[in-house]
CSV table of C-alpha atoms in Angstrom, one decimal:
chain,number,residue,atom,x,y,z
R,722,UNK,CA,0.0,0.0,0.0
R,723,UNK,CA,2.9,2.4,0.7
R,724,UNK,CA,6.6,2.6,0.4
R,725,UNK,CA,8.6,2.9,3.6
R,726,UNK,CA,12.4,3.1,3.7
R,727,UNK,CA,15.1,3.9,6.3
R,728,UNK,CA,17.6,6.6,5.7
R,729,UNK,CA,21.0,5.7,4.4
R,730,UNK,CA,23.8,7.6,2.8
R,731,UNK,CA,23.1,8.4,-0.9
R,732,UNK,CA,20.3,5.9,-1.2
R,733,UNK,CA,18.1,5.4,-4.2
R,734,UNK,CA,14.4,4.9,-3.8
R,735,UNK,CA,11.8,4.0,-6.4
R,736,UNK,CA,8.3,5.3,-5.6
R,737,UNK,CA,5.4,5.0,-8.0
R,738,UNK,CA,3.5,7.9,-9.4
R,739,UNK,CA,0.1,8.4,-7.8
R,740,UNK,CA,1.0,6.2,-4.8
R,741,UNK,CA,1.8,7.5,-1.3
R,742,UNK,CA,5.6,7.7,-0.7
R,743,UNK,CA,7.0,7.8,2.9
R,744,UNK,CA,10.6,8.1,3.8
R,745,UNK,CA,11.7,8.0,7.5
R,746,UNK,CA,14.8,10.0,8.7
R,747,UNK,CA,15.9,8.1,11.8
R,748,UNK,CA,17.9,9.9,14.5
R,749,UNK,CA,19.6,6.7,15.5
R,750,UNK,CA,21.3,6.5,12.2
R,751,UNK,CA,22.7,10.0,12.3
R,752,UNK,CA,23.9,9.6,15.9
R,753,UNK,CA,26.9,7.8,14.5
R,754,UNK,CA,27.9,10.8,12.4
R,755,UNK,CA,28.4,13.0,15.5
R,756,UNK,CA,31.0,12.8,18.3
R,757,UNK,CA,29.9,10.8,21.4
R,758,UNK,CA,29.4,12.2,24.8
R,759,UNK,CA,32.6,13.0,26.8
R,760,UNK,CA,31.8,10.4,29.4
R,761,UNK,CA,32.3,6.8,28.3
R,762,UNK,CA,29.3,4.6,28.6
R,763,UNK,CA,26.8,7.5,28.7
R,764,UNK,CA,23.8,7.1,26.4
R,765,UNK,CA,23.6,9.7,23.7
R,766,UNK,CA,20.3,11.5,23.3
R,767,UNK,CA,21.2,14.6,21.4
R,768,UNK,CA,18.5,16.8,19.9
R,769,UNK,CA,18.7,16.4,16.1
R,770,UNK,CA,16.8,18.4,13.5
R,771,UNK,CA,16.8,17.9,9.7
R,772,UNK,CA,16.7,20.2,6.8
R,773,UNK,CA,15.6,18.8,3.4
R,774,UNK,CA,15.8,20.6,0.0
R,775,UNK,CA,16.1,19.8,-3.7
R,776,UNK,CA,19.7,19.9,-4.8
R,777,UNK,CA,20.4,23.4,-6.1
R,778,UNK,CA,17.2,24.8,-4.7
R,779,UNK,CA,16.2,26.1,-1.2
R,780,UNK,CA,13.0,24.1,-0.9
R,781,UNK,CA,11.6,20.7,-1.7
R,782,UNK,CA,9.5,19.7,-4.8
R,783,UNK,CA,5.8,20.7,-4.6
R,784,UNK,CA,4.6,17.1,-4.1
R,785,UNK,CA,7.0,16.3,-1.2
R,786,UNK,CA,6.3,17.4,2.4
R,787,UNK,CA,8.4,17.1,5.5
R,788,UNK,CA,7.5,16.9,9.2
R,789,UNK,CA,9.3,16.5,12.5
R,790,UNK,CA,7.4,17.2,15.6
R,791,UNK,CA,10.3,17.6,18.1
R,792,UNK,CA,14.1,17.4,17.9
R,793,UNK,CA,13.9,14.1,19.8
R,794,UNK,CA,11.6,12.4,17.2
R,795,UNK,CA,12.3,11.1,13.7
R,796,UNK,CA,11.7,13.2,10.6
R,797,UNK,CA,9.4,12.0,7.8
R,798,UNK,CA,9.3,12.8,4.1
R,799,UNK,CA,6.0,12.0,2.5
R,800,UNK,CA,3.9,12.9,-0.5
R,801,UNK,CA,2.4,11.6,-3.7
R,802,UNK,CA,4.6,11.8,-6.8
R,803,UNK,CA,3.0,13.1,-10.0
R,804,UNK,CA,3.1,11.6,-13.5
R,805,UNK,CA,5.0,14.7,-14.8
R,806,UNK,CA,8.0,13.7,-12.8
R,807,UNK,CA,8.2,10.1,-14.1
R,808,UNK,CA,11.7,9.2,-15.3
R,809,UNK,CA,13.3,12.3,-13.8
R,810,UNK,CA,15.6,11.5,-10.8
R,811,UNK,CA,15.0,13.9,-7.9
R,812,UNK,CA,18.0,14.4,-5.6
R,813,UNK,CA,17.0,15.5,-2.1
R,814,UNK,CA,19.8,16.9,0.2
R,815,UNK,CA,19.3,15.9,3.8
R,816,UNK,CA,21.2,17.9,6.4
R,817,UNK,CA,21.1,16.8,10.0
R,818,UNK,CA,21.9,19.3,12.8
R,819,UNK,CA,23.1,18.3,16.2
R,820,UNK,CA,21.7,20.9,18.5
R,821,UNK,CA,24.2,20.0,21.3
R,822,UNK,CA,27.5,20.1,19.4
R,823,UNK,CA,26.4,22.1,16.3
R,824,UNK,CA,27.8,19.4,14.1
R,825,UNK,CA,26.2,18.7,10.7
R,826,UNK,CA,25.9,15.6,8.5
R,827,UNK,CA,24.7,15.6,4.9
R,828,UNK,CA,23.3,12.7,2.8
R,829,UNK,CA,21.6,12.6,-0.6
R,830,UNK,CA,18.3,10.8,-1.3
R,831,UNK,CA,17.8,10.0,-5.0
R,832,UNK,CA,14.1,9.6,-5.8
R,833,UNK,CA,13.5,7.7,-9.0
R,834,UNK,CA,9.8,8.1,-9.8
R,835,UNK,CA,8.4,5.1,-11.7
R,836,UNK,CA,5.2,4.9,-13.7
R,837,UNK,CA,2.1,3.3,-12.0
R,838,UNK,CA,1.5,-0.4,-12.2
R,839,UNK,CA,-1.6,0.1,-14.3
R,840,UNK,CA,-2.1,2.2,-17.4
R,841,UNK,CA,-4.6,4.6,-15.8
R,842,UNK,CA,-5.0,5.7,-12.1
R,843,UNK,CA,-7.6,4.2,-9.9
R,844,UNK,CA,-10.8,5.8,-11.0
R,845,UNK,CA,-12.7,5.7,-7.6
R,846,UNK,CA,-11.1,7.9,-5.0
R,847,UNK,CA,-12.4,8.6,-1.5
R,848,UNK,CA,-10.9,11.1,1.0
R,849,UNK,CA,-11.5,10.5,4.7
R,850,UNK,CA,-10.9,13.0,7.5
R,851,UNK,CA,-9.7,11.3,10.7
R,852,UNK,CA,-10.1,13.6,13.7
R,853,UNK,CA,-8.1,11.6,16.3
R,854,UNK,CA,-4.8,11.4,14.4
R,855,UNK,CA,-1.8,13.6,13.6
R,856,UNK,CA,-0.1,13.3,10.3
R,857,UNK,CA,3.1,11.7,11.7
R,858,UNK,CA,1.0,9.1,13.6
R,859,UNK,CA,-0.9,8.2,10.4
R,860,UNK,CA,2.3,7.8,8.4
R,861,UNK,CA,3.4,4.9,10.6
R,862,UNK,CA,3.2,1.7,8.6
R,863,UNK,CA,1.2,-0.2,11.2
R,864,UNK,CA,-1.5,2.6,11.6
R,865,UNK,CA,-1.8,3.2,7.9
R,866,UNK,CA,-2.1,-0.5,7.3
R,867,UNK,CA,-4.9,-0.8,9.9
R,868,UNK,CA,-6.8,2.0,8.3
R,869,UNK,CA,-6.5,0.5,4.8
R,870,UNK,CA,-7.6,-2.8,6.1
R,871,UNK,CA,-10.7,-1.2,7.6
R,872,UNK,CA,-11.4,0.6,4.3
R,873,UNK,CA,-11.0,-2.7,2.4
R,874,UNK,CA,-13.5,-4.4,4.6
R,875,UNK,CA,-16.3,-1.9,3.8
R,876,UNK,CA,-15.3,-1.3,0.2
R,877,UNK,CA,-14.2,-4.8,-1.0
R,878,UNK,CA,-11.9,-3.7,-3.9
R,879,UNK,CA,-9.4,-5.8,-5.8
R,880,UNK,CA,-6.8,-3.0,-5.7
R,881,UNK,CA,-6.6,-0.4,-2.9
R,882,UNK,CA,-3.8,2.2,-2.7
R,883,UNK,CA,-3.1,5.1,-0.4
R,884,UNK,CA,-2.8,8.1,-2.7
R,885,UNK,CA,-2.1,11.0,-0.4
R,886,UNK,CA,-2.0,12.1,3.2
R,887,UNK,CA,-2.5,15.8,4.2
R,888,UNK,CA,-2.5,17.4,7.6
R,889,UNK,CA,-5.6,19.4,8.5
R,890,UNK,CA,-3.3,22.4,9.2
R,891,UNK,CA,-2.4,22.4,5.5
R,892,UNK,CA,-6.1,22.7,4.6
R,893,UNK,CA,-6.7,25.8,6.8
R,894,UNK,CA,-7.4,24.0,10.1
R,895,UNK,CA,-6.7,25.5,13.4
R,896,UNK,CA,-4.0,24.4,15.9
R,897,UNK,CA,-5.6,22.4,18.6
R,898,UNK,CA,-5.4,23.1,22.3
R,899,UNK,CA,-2.4,21.7,24.2
R,900,UNK,CA,-4.5,18.8,25.6
R,901,UNK,CA,-3.5,15.1,25.3
R,902,UNK,CA,-6.6,14.0,23.5
R,903,UNK,CA,-6.7,16.9,21.1
R,904,UNK,CA,-5.3,16.1,17.6
R,905,UNK,CA,-5.0,18.3,14.6
R,906,UNK,CA,-6.6,15.8,12.2
R,907,UNK,CA,-5.5,14.3,9.0
R,908,UNK,CA,-7.0,13.8,5.5
R,909,UNK,CA,-6.3,10.4,3.9
R,910,UNK,CA,-7.1,9.8,0.2
R,911,UNK,CA,-7.4,6.2,-1.1
R,912,UNK,CA,-8.2,4.9,-4.5
R,913,UNK,CA,-9.8,1.7,-5.7
R,914,UNK,CA,-10.8,0.0,-8.9
R,915,UNK,CA,-14.4,-0.8,-8.0
R,916,UNK,CA,-17.4,1.6,-7.4
R,917,UNK,CA,-18.1,2.9,-4.0
R,918,UNK,CA,-19.9,0.5,-1.6
R,919,UNK,CA,-23.4,1.2,-0.3
R,920,UNK,CA,-21.9,2.1,3.1
R,921,UNK,CA,-19.9,4.9,1.7
R,922,UNK,CA,-22.9,6.0,-0.4
R,923,UNK,CA,-24.9,6.5,2.8
R,924,UNK,CA,-23.3,9.9,3.3
R,925,UNK,CA,-25.1,11.2,0.3
R,926,UNK,CA,-28.6,10.4,1.7
R,927,UNK,CA,-30.8,13.4,2.3
R,928,UNK,CA,-31.3,12.5,5.9
R,929,UNK,CA,-27.5,12.5,6.5
R,930,UNK,CA,-27.0,15.6,4.5
R,931,UNK,CA,-29.6,17.3,6.7
R,932,UNK,CA,-27.9,16.1,9.9
R,933,UNK,CA,-24.5,17.4,8.6
R,934,UNK,CA,-26.0,20.8,7.9
R,935,UNK,CA,-27.3,20.9,11.5
R,936,UNK,CA,-23.8,19.9,12.7
R,937,UNK,CA,-25.0,16.5,13.9
R,938,UNK,CA,-23.3,13.1,13.3
R,939,UNK,CA,-24.7,11.2,10.3
R,940,UNK,CA,-25.9,7.6,10.7
R,941,UNK,CA,-23.4,5.3,8.9
R,942,UNK,CA,-23.8,1.6,9.3
R,943,UNK,CA,-20.1,0.8,8.8
R,944,UNK,CA,-18.8,3.4,11.2
R,945,UNK,CA,-18.3,0.8,13.9
R,946,UNK,CA,-15.6,-0.9,11.9
R,947,UNK,CA,-13.5,2.4,12.2
R,948,UNK,CA,-14.7,3.6,15.6
R,949,UNK,CA,-12.4,1.3,17.6
R,950,UNK,CA,-9.3,3.1,16.3
R,951,UNK,CA,-10.2,5.9,13.9
R,952,UNK,CA,-12.8,8.6,14.5
R,953,UNK,CA,-13.9,9.6,11.0
R,954,UNK,CA,-15.8,12.8,10.3
R,955,UNK,CA,-18.3,11.5,7.8
R,956,UNK,CA,-19.6,15.0,6.9
R,957,UNK,CA,-16.2,15.8,5.4
R,958,UNK,CA,-15.8,12.6,3.3
R,959,UNK,CA,-15.3,13.3,-0.4
R,960,UNK,CA,-16.2,10.7,-3.1
R,961,UNK,CA,-14.8,11.2,-6.6
R,962,UNK,CA,-15.8,9.1,-9.5
R,963,UNK,CA,-13.3,9.8,-12.4
R,964,UNK,CA,-15.2,7.6,-14.8
R,965,UNK,CA,-18.2,10.1,-14.9
R,966,UNK,CA,-16.1,13.2,-15.2
R,967,UNK,CA,-16.1,14.5,-18.8
R,968,UNK,CA,-12.9,16.0,-20.0
R,969,UNK,CA,-13.2,19.7,-20.5
R,970,UNK,CA,-9.9,20.1,-22.3
R,971,UNK,CA,-10.3,22.1,-25.5
R,972,UNK,CA,-7.6,22.7,-28.1
R,973,UNK,CA,-6.3,26.2,-28.0
R,974,UNK,CA,-6.8,28.0,-31.3
R,975,UNK,CA,-4.5,30.9,-31.8
R,976,UNK,CA,-6.3,34.1,-32.4
R,977,UNK,CA,-6.3,37.8,-31.3
R,978,UNK,CA,-6.5,36.9,-27.6
R,979,UNK,CA,-3.2,35.0,-27.6
R,980,UNK,CA,0.1,36.7,-28.0
R,981,UNK,CA,2.2,35.5,-30.9
R,982,UNK,CA,5.4,33.7,-30.3
R,983,UNK,CA,8.2,36.2,-30.1
R,984,UNK,CA,11.0,33.7,-30.2
R,985,UNK,CA,13.7,33.4,-27.6
R,986,UNK,CA,14.4,36.2,-25.2
R,987,UNK,CA,17.5,38.3,-26.1
R,988,UNK,CA,18.8,40.2,-23.1
R,989,UNK,CA,20.5,43.7,-23.6
R,990,UNK,CA,24.2,43.9,-24.2
R,991,UNK,CA,26.5,44.0,-21.3
R,992,UNK,CA,28.5,46.9,-22.7
R,993,UNK,CA,26.6,50.2,-22.3
R,994,UNK,CA,27.4,53.4,-24.2
R,995,UNK,CA,28.7,56.4,-22.3
R,996,UNK,CA,26.2,59.2,-21.8
R,997,UNK,CA,26.7,63.0,-21.4
R,998,UNK,CA,24.7,64.3,-18.4
R,999,UNK,CA,25.6,68.0,-18.8
R,1000,UNK,CA,22.3,68.8,-20.5
R,1001,UNK,CA,20.4,67.0,-17.8
R,1002,UNK,CA,22.3,69.0,-15.2
R,1003,UNK,CA,21.4,72.3,-16.8
R,1004,UNK,CA,17.7,71.4,-17.0
R,1005,UNK,CA,17.4,70.1,-13.5
R,1006,UNK,CA,19.6,72.5,-11.5
R,1007,UNK,CA,20.9,75.5,-13.5
R,1008,UNK,CA,17.6,76.6,-15.0
R,1009,UNK,CA,15.6,76.5,-11.7
R,1010,UNK,CA,18.4,78.3,-9.9
R,1011,UNK,CA,18.5,81.1,-12.5
R,1012,UNK,CA,14.8,81.7,-12.2
R,1013,UNK,CA,15.0,81.8,-8.4
R,1014,UNK,CA,17.8,84.3,-8.6
R,1015,UNK,CA,15.8,86.7,-10.9
R,1016,UNK,CA,12.8,86.5,-8.6
R,1017,UNK,CA,15.0,87.3,-5.6
R,1018,UNK,CA,16.5,90.4,-7.3
R,1019,UNK,CA,13.0,91.7,-8.2
R,1020,UNK,CA,11.7,91.2,-4.7
R,1021,UNK,CA,14.8,92.9,-3.2
R,1022,UNK,CA,14.4,95.9,-5.5
R,1023,UNK,CA,10.7,96.3,-4.5
R,1024,UNK,CA,11.4,96.0,-0.8
R,1025,UNK,CA,14.6,98.1,-0.5
R,1026,UNK,CA,14.7,100.6,-3.4
R,1027,UNK,CA,11.0,101.5,-3.5
R,1028,UNK,CA,10.5,102.6,0.1
R,1029,UNK,CA,8.6,105.9,0.5
R,1030,UNK,CA,10.0,106.9,3.9
R,1031,UNK,CA,8.8,109.2,6.7
R,1032,UNK,CA,9.5,112.4,4.8
R,1033,UNK,CA,7.3,111.5,1.9
R,1034,UNK,CA,4.5,110.4,4.2
R,1035,UNK,CA,4.6,113.8,6.0
R,1036,UNK,CA,4.6,115.6,2.7
R,1037,UNK,CA,1.4,113.8,1.7
R,1038,UNK,CA,-0.3,114.4,5.1
R,1039,UNK,CA,-2.3,117.6,5.7
R,1040,UNK,CA,-0.7,120.1,8.1
R,1041,UNK,CA,-3.6,120.3,10.5
R,1042,UNK,CA,-3.5,116.6,11.0
R,1043,UNK,CA,0.2,116.7,11.8
R,1044,UNK,CA,-0.4,119.5,14.3
R,1045,UNK,CA,-3.1,117.5,16.1
R,1046,UNK,CA,-0.9,114.4,16.2
R,1047,UNK,CA,2.1,116.4,17.6
R,1048,UNK,CA,-0.1,118.0,20.2
R,1049,UNK,CA,-1.5,114.7,21.4
R,1050,UNK,CA,2.0,113.2,21.7
R,1051,UNK,CA,3.3,116.2,23.6
R,1052,UNK,CA,0.3,116.2,26.1
R,1053,UNK,CA,0.8,112.5,26.6
R,1054,UNK,CA,4.4,112.9,27.4
R,1055,UNK,CA,3.7,115.7,29.8
R,1056,UNK,CA,1.1,113.7,31.7
R,1057,UNK,CA,3.5,110.8,32.1
R,1058,UNK,CA,6.2,113.1,33.5
R,1059,UNK,CA,3.8,114.6,36.0
R,1060,UNK,CA,2.7,111.2,37.2
R,1061,UNK,CA,6.2,110.1,37.9
R,1062,UNK,CA,7.1,113.2,39.8
R,1063,UNK,CA,4.2,113.4,42.2
R,1064,UNK,CA,4.8,112.2,45.8
R,1065,UNK,CA,1.7,111.0,47.4
R,1066,UNK,CA,1.1,108.4,50.2
R,1067,UNK,CA,-1.1,105.3,49.8
R,1068,UNK,CA,-4.7,105.8,51.1
R,1069,UNK,CA,-5.2,104.3,54.5
R,1070,UNK,CA,-8.1,102.3,53.3
R,1071,UNK,CA,-5.8,100.3,51.0
R,1072,UNK,CA,-3.1,99.6,53.6
R,1073,UNK,CA,-3.2,96.2,55.5
R,1074,UNK,CA,-4.4,96.4,59.1
R,1075,UNK,CA,-3.7,92.8,60.3
R,1076,UNK,CA,-0.8,90.5,59.5
R,1077,UNK,CA,-2.0,87.8,57.2
R,1078,UNK,CA,-0.3,85.0,59.2
R,1079,UNK,CA,-0.1,86.0,62.9
R,1080,UNK,CA,-3.1,88.3,62.9
R,1081,UNK,CA,-1.2,91.1,64.7
R,1082,UNK,CA,-1.9,94.8,64.1
R,1083,UNK,CA,0.5,96.1,61.5
R,1084,UNK,CA,1.5,99.7,61.6
R,1085,UNK,CA,1.2,101.7,58.4
R,1086,UNK,CA,4.1,101.4,56.0
R,1087,UNK,CA,6.5,104.3,55.8
R,1088,UNK,CA,6.4,106.4,52.7
R,1089,UNK,CA,9.9,105.2,51.6
R,1090,UNK,CA,9.1,101.5,51.6
R,1091,UNK,CA,6.8,101.4,48.6
R,1092,UNK,CA,6.8,102.8,45.1
R,1093,UNK,CA,5.0,106.1,44.9
R,1094,UNK,CA,5.0,106.2,41.1
R,1095,UNK,CA,1.9,104.0,40.9
R,1096,UNK,CA,-0.2,105.9,43.5
R,1097,UNK,CA,-3.8,106.4,42.6
R,1098,UNK,CA,-4.9,110.0,42.0
R,1099,UNK,CA,-6.6,110.4,45.3
R,1100,UNK,CA,-6.3,113.0,48.1
R,1101,UNK,CA,-4.2,112.1,51.1
R,1102,UNK,CA,-6.4,110.8,54.0
R,1103,UNK,CA,-5.6,112.2,57.4
């Protein structure tokens, strides 16, 4: 049903197109690549992580996924090869990192994708959503074998293959709460060569569809064959019959909507011709600076050379108005001088009688202790 292999140095594997491929990266194998603990006899349990990428590229092929839950668990490469990659060897670089000593070890995994055993893929495909499993748990050979055995009992096909396994997180699912019984869920797609059984068709009943729309569990007769180990969400099951699907491929006819073939791309020459930027300098800097200078000179002439002055203003003002203005200024100056020269005491009614803190009677202030320039124009009170 699936291909399982242990990790080895520069190993060749031969998966089939359209069939689930699983490759385990075991930590025990890479422990021999790193120096042991300083104390003899001590068991090594270094945290080891893996990095996988296509040779010459930073990431893996689109059909290949990788998962490692913790640095103390094994890594798993899994995916379903496509028909387009048949006959093309894919070299995956596997780099192991020892998080204690910071040592690294690199191996190559050569994936030779072979064509499927049959001329056409399995036409009947069903995708199950298992709620109580994580993807790395489902990838184990024993667990996946038990699930395929349960599917075979309710479907009764002649050929049954695991096509693909996808984590619910890759389908937009949410990360579960950190509780022991909470799992992220996994989608498992299987294919067979016979039509779907009546048990699987029960999901399409109107009663079950109504229960799914009301977020209730549908009634499936064969659910008990899965319930002991796998909790399947029957509302999310997908049944695909490729024999009834009509091909919608149409030959593309060249017309006005398709660009004509322009041939191979010809990049520009590496040698660039020298260019004179003097004219660009004159346009971008010299011309605006000259305009700004002319405007500055015009404004300076208006502000400095065209001033009328006080004499011209007096010549244009009537004489009687100048006399009145001069008389007002003269009288104002005389009143200010008189107010500065008068010596008058503060009125007794404005002087403090009691001390603001102690409450004692305070004698009147002498005339020399306060400013007499700001005295009000009142008669001295005796």
